[in-house]
XYZ file of C-alpha atoms in Angstrom:
663
model
C 106.850 42.857 79.660
C 109.437 40.868 81.671
C 106.762 39.314 83.875
C 105.200 42.597 84.960
C 101.687 43.332 83.648
C 100.332 46.761 82.893
C 97.698 46.357 85.608
C 100.393 45.444 88.170
C 102.304 48.623 87.394
C 99.286 50.870 87.835
C 98.235 49.006 90.980
C 101.670 49.717 92.430
C 101.419 53.384 91.492
C 98.005 53.570 93.142
C 99.532 52.144 96.347
C 102.090 54.941 96.242
C 99.257 57.431 95.830
C 97.474 55.976 98.868
C 100.687 56.352 100.871
C 100.952 59.980 99.795
C 104.041 59.431 97.653
C 102.275 60.319 94.406
C 99.387 62.647 93.624
C 96.259 61.555 91.763
C 97.256 64.168 89.173
C 100.536 62.326 88.509
C 98.872 58.969 87.893
C 96.058 60.428 85.817
C 98.578 62.177 83.579
C 100.465 58.911 82.992
C 97.271 56.954 82.353
C 96.075 59.584 79.901
C 99.268 59.317 77.855
C 99.126 55.535 77.843
C 95.566 55.594 76.532
C 96.840 57.757 73.676
C 99.774 55.439 72.981
C 98.316 51.935 73.496
C 99.416 49.013 75.696
C 102.879 48.256 74.331
C 105.881 47.967 76.634
C 107.274 51.163 75.115
C 104.001 52.972 75.866
C 104.120 51.782 79.459
C 107.677 53.078 79.861
C 106.686 56.469 78.495
C 103.563 56.624 80.690
C 105.469 55.730 83.871
C 108.175 58.284 83.112
C 105.498 60.912 82.461
C 103.938 60.064 85.843
C 107.311 60.589 87.503
C 107.918 63.880 85.642
C 104.615 65.133 87.077
C 105.611 63.787 90.513
C 108.907 65.709 90.466
C 107.088 68.861 89.382
C 104.885 68.486 92.459
C 108.074 68.401 94.539
C 109.274 71.644 92.974
C 111.502 70.295 90.183
C 110.880 71.584 86.649
C 112.274 68.348 85.173
C 113.062 64.682 85.821
C 116.750 63.718 85.631
C 117.048 60.213 84.229
C 120.579 59.575 85.463
C 119.529 60.360 89.048
C 116.433 58.196 88.729
C 118.509 55.262 87.462
C 121.160 55.677 90.159
C 118.888 55.636 93.223
C 115.141 55.682 92.476
C 113.813 55.708 96.050
C 116.128 58.489 97.233
C 115.616 60.579 94.102
C 111.837 60.346 94.364
C 111.973 61.041 98.132
C 110.599 57.658 99.186
C 112.671 56.973 102.261
C 113.277 53.525 103.795
C 111.412 54.698 106.911
C 108.292 55.190 104.814
C 108.531 51.671 103.437
C 108.974 50.193 106.905
C 105.961 52.111 108.170
C 103.889 50.674 105.320
C 104.711 46.944 104.990
C 102.031 46.466 102.330
C 104.018 48.759 100.054
C 107.401 47.189 100.718
C 107.285 44.930 97.670
C 106.176 47.860 95.552
C 109.339 49.877 96.198
C 110.529 51.652 93.093
C 113.945 50.086 93.598
C 112.321 46.638 93.469
C 111.120 46.803 89.910
C 111.298 50.199 88.208
C 114.805 50.034 86.735
C 115.084 46.255 86.657
C 111.724 45.163 85.330
C 109.979 48.056 83.646
C 113.115 49.262 81.910
C 114.858 45.891 81.721
C 118.221 47.203 82.901
C 118.314 49.798 80.146
C 120.755 52.643 80.554
C 119.438 56.216 80.625
C 120.419 56.763 76.989
C 118.139 53.896 75.998
C 115.313 55.426 78.009
C 115.916 58.672 76.142
C 115.706 56.892 72.803
C 112.409 55.335 73.871
C 111.049 58.771 74.717
C 112.404 60.548 71.680
C 110.754 57.991 69.411
C 107.406 58.579 71.078
C 104.849 61.037 69.721
C 104.610 62.639 73.177
C 107.987 64.294 72.554
C 107.621 65.280 68.897
C 106.500 68.678 67.738
C 106.097 72.054 69.419
C 102.782 71.063 71.003
C 103.954 67.745 72.490
C 103.318 67.304 76.253
C 106.943 66.348 77.040
C 110.349 67.726 76.067
C 113.628 65.784 76.297
C 116.862 67.759 76.731
C 120.046 65.764 77.288
C 119.093 63.471 80.216
C 116.211 65.630 81.475
C 112.481 65.300 80.773
C 110.288 68.402 81.079
C 106.614 69.058 80.839
C 106.274 71.321 77.796
C 104.939 74.190 79.913
C 107.949 74.121 82.260
C 110.368 73.957 79.326
C 108.735 76.995 77.735
C 108.994 78.946 81.000
C 112.666 78.100 81.416
C 113.520 78.978 77.827
C 111.629 82.260 78.057
C 113.536 83.252 81.214
C 116.896 82.295 79.751
C 116.405 84.208 76.502
C 115.095 87.275 78.328
C 117.921 87.454 80.868
C 120.598 86.874 78.233
C 119.217 89.825 76.279
C 119.159 92.075 79.334
C 122.703 91.098 80.318
C 124.042 92.134 76.918
C 122.313 95.535 76.915
C 124.786 98.353 76.427
C 124.249 100.932 79.168
C 125.813 104.340 78.302
C 127.423 104.870 81.697
C 131.149 105.238 82.362
C 133.034 104.087 85.428
C 134.090 107.662 86.427
C 130.439 108.802 86.358
C 129.508 106.018 88.743
C 132.539 106.604 90.994
C 131.618 110.250 91.639
C 128.173 109.382 92.974
C 129.335 106.334 94.946
C 131.786 108.518 96.849
C 128.961 110.898 97.730
C 126.641 108.043 98.776
C 129.110 105.788 100.601
C 132.070 108.010 101.369
C 135.602 107.235 100.198
C 136.741 103.576 99.973
C 138.108 102.181 103.246
C 140.951 99.902 102.101
C 141.777 97.146 102.850
C 138.131 96.506 103.793
C 135.963 95.772 100.742
C 132.520 97.384 100.532
C 130.410 94.799 98.738
C 127.435 97.163 98.999
C 129.303 99.724 96.899
C 130.250 97.005 94.401
C 126.627 95.849 94.236
C 125.458 99.352 93.277
C 128.069 99.595 90.546
C 127.135 96.165 89.209
C 123.434 97.014 89.112
C 123.895 100.077 86.879
C 126.258 98.261 84.516
C 123.642 96.253 82.583
C 119.951 95.476 82.256
C 120.013 92.578 84.721
C 121.750 92.104 88.060
C 121.408 90.202 91.330
C 122.342 91.173 94.883
C 122.414 88.250 97.294
C 123.295 88.014 100.963
C 122.141 86.697 104.303
C 120.274 88.579 107.062
C 121.947 91.777 108.206
C 124.312 92.055 105.240
C 122.863 95.407 104.196
C 120.518 94.684 101.282
C 118.142 97.537 102.218
C 121.058 99.893 102.897
C 122.364 99.039 99.432
C 119.045 99.307 97.603
C 118.221 102.779 98.910
C 121.586 104.044 97.639
C 121.074 102.172 94.384
C 117.726 103.946 93.889
C 119.420 107.317 94.391
C 122.310 106.319 92.113
C 119.981 105.256 89.305
C 118.108 108.557 89.421
C 121.348 110.559 89.628
C 122.765 108.843 86.532
C 119.535 109.195 84.568
C 119.668 111.900 81.891
C 116.064 111.867 80.653
C 113.632 114.746 81.010
C 111.432 112.708 83.337
C 112.688 110.713 86.335
C 113.000 106.963 86.056
C 109.826 104.999 86.607
C 110.902 102.584 89.357
C 108.742 99.882 90.918
C 109.475 97.745 93.969
C 107.951 94.298 94.399
C 108.170 91.082 96.404
C 106.557 87.635 96.126
C 104.383 87.990 99.266
C 102.487 90.735 101.021
C 104.582 90.372 104.158
C 107.822 90.743 102.204
C 106.447 93.731 100.277
C 105.415 95.472 103.517
C 108.834 94.902 105.092
C 110.573 96.196 101.985
C 108.475 99.370 102.040
C 109.102 99.969 105.754
C 112.841 99.303 105.518
C 113.350 101.598 102.546
C 111.289 104.384 104.129
C 113.436 104.192 107.271
C 116.779 104.088 105.426
C 115.901 106.890 103.022
C 116.376 109.479 105.759
C 120.066 108.534 105.985
C 120.842 109.659 102.429
C 122.546 112.998 101.739
C 119.903 115.705 101.230
C 120.412 116.126 97.485
C 119.918 112.376 96.926
C 116.843 112.353 99.134
C 115.409 114.985 96.809
C 115.995 112.687 93.834
C 113.721 110.151 95.488
C 111.015 112.754 96.120
C 110.227 113.397 92.476
C 106.556 112.454 92.573
C 104.506 109.621 91.209
C 107.035 108.564 88.562
C 109.159 106.937 91.273
C 107.060 104.471 93.242
C 108.724 103.499 96.517
C 105.877 101.449 97.932
C 106.482 97.768 97.272
C 103.637 95.594 95.992
C 103.249 91.869 95.483
C 104.272 90.499 92.107
C 100.700 89.332 91.580
C 99.429 92.863 92.084
C 102.184 94.368 89.929
C 101.362 92.083 87.007
C 97.606 92.194 87.598
C 96.442 88.708 88.518
C 93.178 87.503 86.998
C 91.211 85.239 89.363
C 90.589 81.725 88.105
C 93.315 81.833 85.436
C 97.101 81.638 85.127
C 97.061 84.823 83.077
C 98.015 88.358 84.084
C 96.856 91.743 82.844
C 100.445 92.578 81.922
C 102.232 90.241 79.506
C 104.436 90.382 76.430
C 101.782 92.168 74.348
C 100.771 94.551 77.179
C 103.914 95.299 79.148
C 104.445 97.347 82.290
C 105.184 101.055 81.850
C 108.334 101.091 83.998
C 112.082 101.600 83.598
C 113.418 99.687 86.619
C 111.985 96.764 88.581
C 113.589 95.770 91.894
C 112.304 92.528 93.437
C 113.080 91.576 97.046
C 113.014 88.054 98.558
C 113.672 86.650 95.086
C 114.457 83.196 96.495
C 110.677 82.732 96.784
C 110.027 83.354 93.073
C 109.020 80.198 91.201
C 109.768 79.534 87.549
C 106.251 80.355 86.321
C 106.178 83.735 88.071
C 109.692 84.542 86.864
C 108.677 83.809 83.284
C 105.570 85.998 83.612
C 107.615 88.810 85.152
C 110.245 88.730 82.396
C 107.566 88.723 79.698
C 105.755 91.721 81.225
C 108.909 93.819 81.657
C 109.893 96.031 78.694
C 113.093 94.900 76.994
C 114.891 98.164 77.836
C 113.913 98.078 81.523
C 116.375 97.034 84.220
C 115.608 94.002 86.368
C 117.335 93.766 89.766
C 116.790 90.747 92.025
C 117.503 90.836 95.773
C 117.520 87.861 98.096
C 119.342 85.226 100.059
C 120.363 82.445 97.689
C 120.789 80.057 100.634
C 117.176 80.311 101.812
C 114.454 77.852 100.928
C 113.385 77.905 97.311
C 109.817 78.651 96.270
C 106.975 76.340 97.262
C 106.135 75.966 93.570
C 108.492 74.591 90.922
C 111.925 76.063 90.386
C 114.765 77.626 92.348
C 115.432 80.646 90.182
C 117.673 82.729 92.442
C 119.573 79.708 93.760
C 120.381 78.472 90.263
C 121.283 81.883 88.855
C 123.538 82.670 91.851
C 125.221 79.254 91.923
C 128.925 79.837 92.565
C 128.503 83.385 93.895
C 130.400 82.478 97.099
C 133.567 82.147 95.004
C 132.995 85.397 93.083
C 133.966 84.075 89.663
C 134.477 87.512 88.122
C 136.227 87.663 84.793
C 139.142 90.149 84.746
C 137.204 92.591 82.543
C 134.299 92.626 85.003
C 136.630 93.058 87.983
C 138.530 95.900 86.284
C 135.330 97.853 85.519
C 134.050 97.414 89.059
C 137.367 98.565 90.532
C 137.366 101.692 88.335
C 133.784 102.497 89.278
C 134.136 101.883 93.023
C 137.776 102.274 93.959
C 137.465 98.858 95.622
C 140.166 96.270 94.951
C 138.386 92.938 94.491
C 140.394 90.201 96.266
C 142.277 87.965 93.838
C 140.527 84.816 95.059
C 137.223 86.176 93.715
C 138.615 86.657 90.191
C 138.279 83.717 87.796
C 141.428 82.213 86.312
C 139.600 80.632 83.357
C 137.024 81.815 80.840
C 134.604 78.996 81.701
C 132.633 80.770 84.408
C 128.877 81.212 84.578
C 127.786 84.371 82.726
C 125.296 85.175 85.495
C 128.158 85.646 87.960
C 129.284 88.670 85.934
C 126.020 90.295 87.040
C 125.946 89.137 90.675
C 127.337 90.586 93.893
C 127.182 88.710 97.168
C 127.075 90.784 100.354
C 129.393 88.911 102.677
C 129.482 90.647 106.060
C 126.496 90.472 108.409
C 126.113 93.422 110.754
C 123.316 91.660 112.604
C 125.017 88.336 113.399
C 128.582 87.401 114.289
C 129.622 84.235 112.416
C 131.540 83.158 115.540
C 128.694 83.586 118.025
C 125.192 82.335 118.730
C 122.660 82.636 115.909
C 125.310 83.696 113.410
C 127.535 80.726 114.196
C 124.628 78.289 114.083
C 123.431 79.646 110.731
C 126.960 79.604 109.300
C 127.597 75.998 110.383
C 124.307 74.822 108.890
C 124.799 76.738 105.653
C 128.306 75.359 105.190
C 127.096 71.836 106.076
C 129.694 71.661 108.833
C 128.780 69.457 111.789
C 131.749 69.324 114.163
C 130.624 72.208 116.385
C 126.952 71.424 115.751
C 127.376 67.867 117.076
C 128.969 69.185 120.244
C 126.219 71.754 120.774
C 123.425 69.232 120.197
C 125.077 66.677 122.469
C 125.057 69.024 125.443
C 123.721 72.460 124.614
C 123.483 73.496 128.277
C 127.152 72.741 128.890
C 128.139 74.424 125.610
C 126.260 77.578 126.608
C 127.875 77.658 130.058
C 131.314 77.150 128.568
C 130.740 79.847 125.960
C 128.360 82.617 127.110
C 128.338 84.065 123.580
C 126.037 81.168 122.622
C 123.425 82.211 125.158
C 121.002 83.428 122.507
C 120.590 79.918 121.071
C 119.081 77.020 122.974
C 117.957 73.416 122.518
C 114.742 71.960 123.951
C 114.264 68.202 123.719
C 110.731 67.175 124.792
C 109.705 63.696 123.653
C 106.119 64.722 122.882
C 104.341 67.949 122.051
C 102.243 67.642 125.217
C 105.326 67.339 127.439
C 105.375 69.725 130.389
C 108.703 71.326 129.416
C 107.304 72.214 125.972
C 104.147 73.653 127.538
C 106.199 75.742 129.987
C 108.438 76.989 127.169
C 105.513 78.083 124.999
C 103.705 79.598 127.974
C 106.772 81.686 128.811
C 107.183 82.738 125.172
C 103.547 83.850 124.849
C 103.242 85.347 128.343
C 104.001 88.933 127.199
C 101.341 88.569 124.498
C 98.811 87.264 127.012
C 99.649 90.185 129.293
C 99.124 92.665 126.444
C 95.754 91.079 125.688
C 94.749 91.485 129.342
C 95.679 95.175 129.361
C 92.566 96.093 127.408
C 91.472 99.715 127.912
C 88.352 100.516 129.914
C 85.078 100.655 127.918
C 85.114 104.446 128.266
C 88.401 104.688 126.339
C 88.432 106.428 122.943
C 88.680 104.653 119.601
C 92.250 105.894 119.265
C 93.179 104.392 122.657
C 91.719 101.031 121.617
C 93.603 101.197 118.313
C 96.872 102.008 120.083
C 96.302 99.045 122.403
C 95.664 96.792 119.390
C 98.893 98.041 117.790
C 100.821 97.125 120.967
C 99.266 93.644 120.887
C 100.279 93.210 117.235
C 103.846 94.287 118.002
C 103.966 91.784 120.843
C 102.665 89.099 118.495
C 105.831 89.537 116.432
C 108.136 88.972 119.388
C 107.824 85.176 119.696
C 107.019 82.698 116.920
C 106.918 78.914 116.633
C 108.038 77.637 113.227
C 107.471 74.097 111.990
C 109.152 72.076 109.283
C 105.937 70.271 108.285
C 102.208 70.997 108.232
C 100.830 67.716 109.603
C 101.550 65.463 112.559
C 102.048 66.037 116.278
C 104.964 68.401 115.665
C 103.430 69.940 112.544
C 101.793 73.325 112.132
C 98.225 72.044 112.234
C 98.723 69.826 115.290
C 100.558 72.504 117.260
C 97.996 75.182 116.452
C 95.176 72.936 117.660
C 97.093 72.160 120.838
C 98.008 75.773 121.563
C 94.438 76.862 120.972
C 93.309 74.374 123.615
C 95.904 75.867 125.992
C 95.343 79.581 125.375
C 91.774 79.946 124.098
C 89.548 81.619 126.734
C 87.449 78.941 128.435
C 84.261 80.883 127.662
C 84.896 80.409 123.923
C 85.755 76.719 123.871
C 83.640 76.009 120.791
C 83.840 79.291 118.923
C 86.100 79.621 115.892
C 86.778 83.267 116.693
C 87.832 84.353 120.184
C 89.707 87.147 121.926
C 93.412 86.734 121.236
C 93.206 84.406 118.204
C 96.222 85.152 115.972
C 95.532 84.586 112.268
C 97.433 84.644 108.996
C 96.033 85.279 105.532
C 96.540 82.234 103.288
C 95.614 83.977 100.017
C 95.675 87.489 98.618
C 92.426 89.402 99.112
C 92.708 92.538 97.015
C 89.222 93.695 97.918
C 90.300 93.974 101.565
C 93.843 94.972 100.588
C 95.234 92.005 102.525
C 97.955 89.753 101.209
C 99.055 86.175 101.665
C 101.129 86.139 104.857
C 99.575 89.189 106.531
C 99.042 88.583 110.267
C 96.265 89.948 112.466
C 94.695 89.191 115.829
C 91.069 88.960 116.968
C 90.264 91.369 119.788
C 87.253 92.151 121.942
C 86.982 95.866 122.701
C 83.876 97.246 124.413
C 81.199 94.907 125.844
C 78.582 96.210 123.404
C 80.812 95.846 120.335
C 81.410 92.660 118.330
C 84.759 90.890 118.150
C 86.937 92.395 115.419
C 90.289 91.495 113.840
C 93.103 94.044 113.940
C 95.691 94.252 111.143
C 98.500 96.806 110.890
C 97.389 100.016 109.159
C 98.411 100.646 105.561
C 100.883 103.486 105.078
C 101.703 106.432 107.314
C 98.771 108.677 106.429
C 96.077 106.643 108.180
C 94.483 108.092 111.305
C 94.619 104.865 113.321
C 97.617 102.514 113.698
C 95.465 99.449 112.918
C 92.689 98.395 110.562
C 89.619 96.734 112.054
C 87.838 94.010 110.057
C 84.888 91.810 110.892
C 85.764 88.082 111.108
C 82.948 87.261 108.671
C 84.930 88.986 105.914
C 88.022 86.828 106.459
C 87.404 83.535 104.681
C 91.003 82.554 103.915
C 92.815 82.637 107.238
C 94.348 80.078 109.587
C 95.391 80.205 113.235
C 99.051 81.098 113.506
C 100.454 80.318 116.944
C 102.728 78.193 114.749
C 103.548 78.632 111.058
C 105.677 76.676 108.603
C 109.192 77.845 107.802
C 108.058 78.401 104.210
C 105.367 80.830 105.383
C 107.864 82.681 107.580
C 110.090 83.763 104.686
C 110.209 87.521 104.444
C 109.551 87.850 108.200
C 111.689 88.109 111.313
C 110.860 87.705 114.991
C 112.699 88.634 118.174
C 112.583 85.015 119.409
C 112.060 82.172 116.940
C 111.588 78.534 117.960
C 111.992 75.945 115.188
C 110.132 72.676 115.810
C 111.422 69.543 114.054
C 109.164 66.516 113.457
C 109.634 63.289 115.410
C 110.771 61.340 112.336
C 113.067 62.061 109.431
C 111.545 63.545 106.295
C 112.881 64.631 102.886
C 111.706 68.153 103.711
C 114.384 68.429 106.428
C 117.252 70.118 104.598
C 120.014 72.550 105.401
C 118.058 75.264 103.560
C 115.040 74.751 105.824
C 117.177 74.849 108.986
C 119.108 77.901 107.783
C 115.905 79.761 106.904
C 114.334 78.911 110.273
C 117.402 79.994 112.252
C 117.764 83.292 110.398
C 114.145 84.330 111.087
C 115.338 85.063 114.647
C 116.609 88.556 115.403
C 117.813 88.082 118.991
C 117.039 84.581 120.254
C 116.645 81.148 118.645
C 115.504 77.837 120.142
C 115.645 74.473 118.390
C 112.920 72.091 119.578
C 113.594 68.483 118.621
C 112.624 65.158 120.139
C 115.547 63.733 118.147
C 118.310 66.349 117.812
C 120.200 64.016 115.476
C 117.633 64.935 112.807
C 119.191 68.392 112.709
C 122.516 66.790 111.778
C 120.829 64.686 109.084
C 119.100 67.764 107.722
C 122.367 69.699 107.627
C 123.820 67.032 105.345
C 120.798 67.076 103.024
C 120.342 69.971 100.642
C 117.598 70.958 98.245
C 118.507 69.952 94.717
C 116.134 71.671 92.344
C 117.077 70.324 88.946
C 116.640 72.640 85.985
C 118.461 74.284 83.121
C 118.861 77.853 84.396
């Protein structure tokens, strides 16, 4: 065993668990496999690798890449030098100290693979691990990935009986004639989506995804030749994203030509109210199963899913299995946003290379015939070795909300491109940069050294002052129920004007710490010990289908008349309700948390007039360019970066999420 005992190895792993580097689940999985295999050196190698496969899954990776592990264990497993310095007792237990050198005795990755492949844990269709090239999967993750791949390949090769001239006629009616030399990527996206059974439309904020989708819905119905209209469903990963999709499409629908509006008013067969994916598939509490699956599929013809960057590999596999083989699947989203909290980065992997186009000449020719748009030569591939998914992807490239040379747009562009020249200058002296270039006035930097610093308090107080004023403008007790509901709706709208976002959950600059601090600042003094109080903003943390509330829905606790109990107001569902809000008793809300601050992950699918992104005091693997980009682009008009150490923003810009997988 090269001087390292089995007990020493597991003791070291337990230290990592105590430091929060590993989960108990990871270690228990490895120990379980070793008990099945015995105490040989080979068994120990397999058990440790299995522990690390589970660890990477917990970080969102469907597999463990052996070459990356061998090259730089600590960096690959996200155990930073800072963590080791903060925990001297664990310094000698660094993975780099003994994992490659002692456990694996300087073996190369291919030798590790041979060790695994000879083990019973990788043999047979029911084995717990799967080895593919230099990657190790848990069997469940491998099955999900294979199911997705097979399903999408089949949909991409479906022959759709639609000709380019048929498409061109409707696109002219929906978009007007082509405006050369400007390229309408929205028009190209619609043509791409009707060409096969699977397509993706990706683009940043303000690039026109909703504008495109509404016209795509009309185009699909116009091209349909069946006796009954297409059965179309809209979905999103979270309740917040589903609600925004519904609202956006309802607003844009009115801008269609009248005859196409009529196509979208064909009754219940076309469902234009978005739902969560869990609701669409029919989640079954306490299980991983859904009502709809391969043996009981959805009765739909087209499924359009927004905010697809948030879809994890397990949900994607379930969705593909539940969708009839002849149905179209269309994914919308920003490939540059954060990936899902759970394992996988489905949209990011499938859209890899979309910035460069990569269209084969045959694809480009069909799109040009169908749209009248000349695809620039630099987006056409010069070789046949391009990703097949790119032949089904259109990237919307022009933001109508942000200017890439100004303010929020420039900041987001720099971060996304991992460029730091301008960013360094702005962080070094943001006040001077803003004075020298007034177009940057809608972005700002705040640099308090602690969360309790006076400048941070004054900033938050100013940001929440309009909300506090709205709360104080409560109607008189004699006001009607409708007047109280309208007041609550104004408060909810004001709640969406200013939002603190955090990179992490814990710590002084984390979501939990900031929420506790802000509650102490803004909670009415008469309710110092009560969980519920007038003005408490809350977010749902889980779906509650009984209350028709979804993960991510935001409400606020309000006191109305003196003789009435405190109630929580949520936005009303749909346009047919009498009141603009729904009132719920706090006792019915068991899965909520205070939301003066929320994590960037939780903010996906939302936007706020003024967003302030709070970075932690110390570096962390979670600080990546995707997290910064997502935080910046949640702002509609104003963005503030709050960082005790602005240099962490530069470090984060140079670090990107690498979700390893085979898609």
